Amino acid sequence: TIEKGPSILTLKKSRRSLLRSRFNGGSIVQVDFVSLEPRVALSIAEQDSSGDIYTMIGKSVLGGDVSRDTAKVAIIGSLYGMSPRKLSEVLGNIGPSDSRAILEKIKEYFKIPSLKRRLKRELKNTGSIRSHYGRIMKLDQDSDHILINRFIQSTAADAAILGFSSLMKNLSKLDIFASPVFVIHDALI
């Protein structure tokens, strides 16, 4: 939520060219993490998160029967609670029963059921859940997809901030001047 300052989070991609460096000869550069939230979820599940995860999961988990784009939609959908009916509608070429099977295979691979049980227990015992890095999140509801969504998004945000901090320290050690302007989810401008 933006409480003060420019609405950079909702700035249309086509308008990003409006950003200019305040330094003579300077450049605006964007550094971002590729597929950060699914990678975080895979890491938490102690699964391999290297390479193109959508292609890898499409082949190894879904048997190579779906395209990379279908695997990507299904992975994001499974992490955030998409129903089989909705996945079927979004993809248009897969029926609800096949969509259900795809979502279930992905949830099992990501170990979502055990993560869900752990988060429900944590919420019941403490009234909140914590990201992998310890960030406390108070929740109004305990629906499965909200618990998983908040946990993964918060953990990914923490990982991104730690990664950007490390990047800035390494650039400084190399005597490369860079001045962070904005963090947009998993990107540093």
Tab-separated table of C-alpha atoms in Angstrom:
chain	number	residue	atom	x	y	z
A	1	THR	CA	0.000	0.000	0.000
A	2	ILE	CA	1.361	3.381	-0.968
A	3	GLU	CA	0.715	5.884	1.797
A	4	LYS	CA	2.923	8.728	0.611
A	5	GLY	CA	4.868	9.623	-2.518
A	6	PRO	CA	4.491	8.530	-6.146
A	7	SER	CA	2.351	5.518	-7.054
A	8	ILE	CA	5.286	3.617	-8.491
A	9	LEU	CA	3.718	0.214	-7.773
A	10	THR	CA	0.855	0.961	-10.148
A	11	LEU	CA	2.858	2.870	-12.765
A	12	LYS	CA	2.134	1.428	-16.191
A	13	LYS	CA	5.130	-0.159	-17.899
A	14	SER	CA	4.677	2.232	-20.821
A	15	ARG	CA	5.183	5.185	-18.445
A	16	ARG	CA	8.444	3.955	-16.892
A	17	SER	CA	10.373	5.870	-19.543
A	18	LEU	CA	9.376	8.992	-17.595
A	19	LEU	CA	11.961	8.071	-14.953
A	20	ARG	CA	15.282	9.854	-15.466
A	21	SER	CA	18.576	9.655	-13.622
A	22	ARG	CA	19.391	12.630	-11.429
A	23	PHE	CA	23.063	12.129	-12.272
A	24	ASN	CA	24.791	13.546	-15.346
A	25	GLY	CA	25.343	10.564	-17.659
A	26	GLY	CA	23.499	8.287	-15.242
A	27	SER	CA	21.106	5.514	-16.183
A	28	ILE	CA	17.966	4.018	-14.715
A	29	VAL	CA	18.412	0.265	-14.411
A	30	GLN	CA	16.046	-2.428	-13.208
A	31	VAL	CA	17.249	-5.603	-11.511
A	32	ASP	CA	14.712	-8.251	-10.659
A	33	PHE	CA	14.377	-11.832	-9.528
A	34	VAL	CA	13.024	-14.323	-12.041
A	35	SER	CA	9.999	-16.325	-10.835
A	36	LEU	CA	10.749	-15.331	-7.241
A	37	GLU	CA	7.575	-16.523	-5.516
A	38	PRO	CA	7.533	-20.006	-7.089
A	39	ARG	CA	11.287	-20.285	-6.398
A	40	VAL	CA	10.710	-19.372	-2.747
A	41	ALA	CA	7.913	-21.941	-2.508
A	42	LEU	CA	10.160	-24.596	-4.080
A	43	SER	CA	13.017	-23.759	-1.722
A	44	ILE	CA	10.725	-24.019	1.301
A	45	ALA	CA	9.560	-27.397	-0.038
A	46	GLU	CA	13.231	-28.393	-0.361
A	47	GLN	CA	12.853	-28.865	-4.122
A	48	ASP	CA	15.233	-27.757	-6.865
A	49	SER	CA	14.560	-24.151	-7.870
A	50	SER	CA	17.262	-23.662	-10.501
A	51	GLY	CA	16.766	-23.051	-14.202
A	52	ASP	CA	13.446	-22.333	-15.868
A	53	ILE	CA	11.124	-23.705	-13.228
A	54	TYR	CA	8.011	-23.555	-15.426
A	55	THR	CA	9.582	-25.751	-18.112
A	56	MET	CA	11.118	-28.061	-15.500
A	57	ILE	CA	7.831	-28.577	-13.643
A	58	GLY	CA	5.938	-28.887	-16.919
A	59	LYS	CA	8.210	-31.783	-17.856
A	60	SER	CA	9.005	-33.492	-14.553
A	61	VAL	CA	5.764	-32.991	-12.618
A	62	LEU	CA	3.188	-32.698	-15.390
A	63	GLY	CA	4.841	-35.243	-17.693
A	64	GLY	CA	5.569	-32.813	-20.521
A	65	ASP	CA	1.898	-32.845	-21.502
A	66	VAL	CA	1.458	-29.079	-21.139
A	67	SER	CA	3.143	-25.988	-22.553
A	68	ARG	CA	5.428	-23.760	-20.486
A	69	ASP	CA	2.713	-21.071	-20.406
A	70	THR	CA	0.139	-23.572	-19.144
A	71	ALA	CA	2.581	-24.785	-16.477
A	72	LYS	CA	3.234	-21.180	-15.412
A	73	VAL	CA	-0.468	-20.353	-15.037
A	74	ALA	CA	-1.070	-23.627	-13.197
A	75	ILE	CA	1.872	-23.093	-10.828
A	76	ILE	CA	0.887	-19.541	-9.930
A	77	GLY	CA	-2.758	-20.633	-9.679
A	78	SER	CA	-1.965	-23.565	-7.405
A	79	LEU	CA	0.115	-21.396	-5.070
A	80	TYR	CA	-2.619	-18.803	-4.743
A	81	GLY	CA	-5.761	-20.896	-4.584
A	82	MET	CA	-7.112	-20.934	-8.132
A	83	SER	CA	-9.998	-23.381	-8.508
A	84	PRO	CA	-9.926	-26.114	-11.165
A	85	ARG	CA	-12.918	-24.481	-12.848
A	86	LYS	CA	-11.129	-21.118	-13.025
A	87	LEU	CA	-7.917	-22.722	-14.319
A	88	SER	CA	-9.967	-24.473	-16.991
A	89	GLU	CA	-11.586	-21.132	-17.956
A	90	VAL	CA	-8.271	-19.253	-18.021
A	91	LEU	CA	-6.503	-21.880	-20.109
A	92	GLY	CA	-9.497	-22.654	-22.304
A	93	ASN	CA	-8.020	-25.903	-23.622
A	94	ILE	CA	-8.116	-28.086	-20.498
A	95	GLY	CA	-11.244	-29.452	-18.870
A	96	PRO	CA	-12.063	-29.099	-15.143
A	97	SER	CA	-11.064	-32.691	-14.252
A	98	ASP	CA	-7.663	-32.310	-15.968
A	99	SER	CA	-7.279	-28.907	-14.293
A	100	ARG	CA	-7.959	-30.484	-10.904
A	101	ALA	CA	-5.312	-33.163	-11.534
A	102	ILE	CA	-2.750	-30.557	-12.651
A	103	LEU	CA	-3.355	-28.358	-9.596
A	104	GLU	CA	-3.123	-31.345	-7.242
A	105	LYS	CA	0.166	-32.571	-8.764
A	106	ILE	CA	1.684	-29.113	-8.409
A	107	LYS	CA	0.438	-28.679	-4.832
A	108	GLU	CA	1.961	-32.026	-3.893
A	109	TYR	CA	5.280	-31.141	-5.553
A	110	PHE	CA	5.385	-27.826	-3.692
A	111	LYS	CA	4.300	-29.608	-0.467
A	112	ILE	CA	1.440	-27.126	-0.089
A	113	PRO	CA	-0.712	-29.469	2.077
A	114	SER	CA	1.954	-29.745	4.793
A	115	LEU	CA	2.725	-26.014	4.614
A	116	LYS	CA	-1.004	-25.297	4.952
A	117	ARG	CA	-1.287	-27.542	8.034
A	118	ARG	CA	1.739	-25.875	9.636
A	119	LEU	CA	0.414	-22.359	8.983
A	120	LYS	CA	-3.091	-23.222	10.253
A	121	ARG	CA	-1.556	-24.630	13.443
A	122	GLU	CA	0.621	-21.538	13.856
A	123	LEU	CA	-2.341	-19.204	13.320
A	124	LYS	CA	-4.477	-21.146	15.792
A	125	ASN	CA	-1.732	-21.182	18.447
A	126	THR	CA	-0.440	-17.622	18.118
A	127	GLY	CA	-3.090	-15.618	16.249
A	128	SER	CA	-0.589	-14.862	13.482
A	129	ILE	CA	1.796	-16.487	11.051
A	130	ARG	CA	5.448	-15.717	10.391
A	131	SER	CA	7.312	-15.543	7.108
A	132	HIS	CA	10.333	-17.787	6.697
A	133	TYR	CA	12.390	-14.805	7.916
A	134	GLY	CA	10.211	-14.193	10.975
A	135	ARG	CA	7.993	-11.334	9.750
A	136	ILE	CA	4.760	-11.488	11.782
A	137	MET	CA	1.481	-11.294	9.867
A	138	LYS	CA	-1.869	-10.901	11.582
A	139	LEU	CA	-4.663	-12.337	9.449
A	140	ASP	CA	-8.383	-11.676	9.511
A	141	GLN	CA	-9.191	-15.050	7.970
A	142	ASP	CA	-7.632	-18.474	7.867
A	143	SER	CA	-8.681	-19.626	4.405
A	144	ASP	CA	-6.053	-21.898	2.925
A	145	HIS	CA	-5.178	-19.762	-0.079
A	146	ILE	CA	-4.797	-16.613	2.066
A	147	LEU	CA	-2.388	-18.377	4.438
A	148	ILE	CA	-0.260	-19.753	1.616
A	149	ASN	CA	-0.418	-16.507	-0.376
A	150	ARG	CA	0.647	-14.291	2.536
A	151	PHE	CA	3.389	-16.649	3.650
A	152	ILE	CA	4.946	-16.986	0.192
A	153	GLN	CA	4.564	-13.315	-0.742
A	154	SER	CA	5.976	-12.095	2.555
A	155	THR	CA	8.881	-14.545	2.438
A	156	ALA	CA	9.595	-13.551	-1.184
A	157	ALA	CA	9.509	-9.845	-0.286
A	158	ASP	CA	11.953	-10.452	2.561
A	159	ALA	CA	14.236	-12.482	0.264
A	160	ALA	CA	14.144	-9.710	-2.355
A	161	ILE	CA	15.086	-7.023	0.184
A	162	LEU	CA	17.967	-9.168	1.481
A	163	GLY	CA	19.090	-9.816	-2.093
A	164	PHE	CA	18.958	-6.130	-3.010
A	165	SER	CA	20.872	-5.220	0.132
A	166	SER	CA	23.567	-7.741	-0.780
A	167	LEU	CA	23.683	-6.398	-4.355
A	168	MET	CA	24.172	-2.824	-3.142
A	169	LYS	CA	26.978	-3.889	-0.766
A	170	ASN	CA	28.733	-5.800	-3.558
A	171	LEU	CA	28.439	-2.881	-5.995
A	172	SER	CA	29.904	-0.576	-3.363
A	173	LYS	CA	32.851	-2.961	-2.797
A	174	LEU	CA	33.492	-2.838	-6.549
A	175	ASP	CA	33.387	0.992	-6.453
A	176	ILE	CA	30.301	1.011	-8.681
A	177	PHE	CA	28.012	3.841	-7.650
A	178	ALA	CA	24.336	2.946	-7.659
A	179	SER	CA	21.516	4.701	-5.862
A	180	PRO	CA	18.325	2.704	-5.194
A	181	VAL	CA	15.233	4.628	-6.237
A	182	PHE	CA	12.317	2.206	-5.753
A	183	VAL	CA	11.596	-1.394	-4.856
A	184	ILE	CA	8.694	-2.777	-6.870
A	185	HIS	CA	7.843	-6.222	-5.489
A	186	ASP	CA	10.788	-8.308	-6.718
A	187	ALA	CA	12.511	-5.547	-8.701
A	188	LEU	CA	14.958	-2.835	-7.692
A	189	ILE	CA	15.045	0.363	-9.741
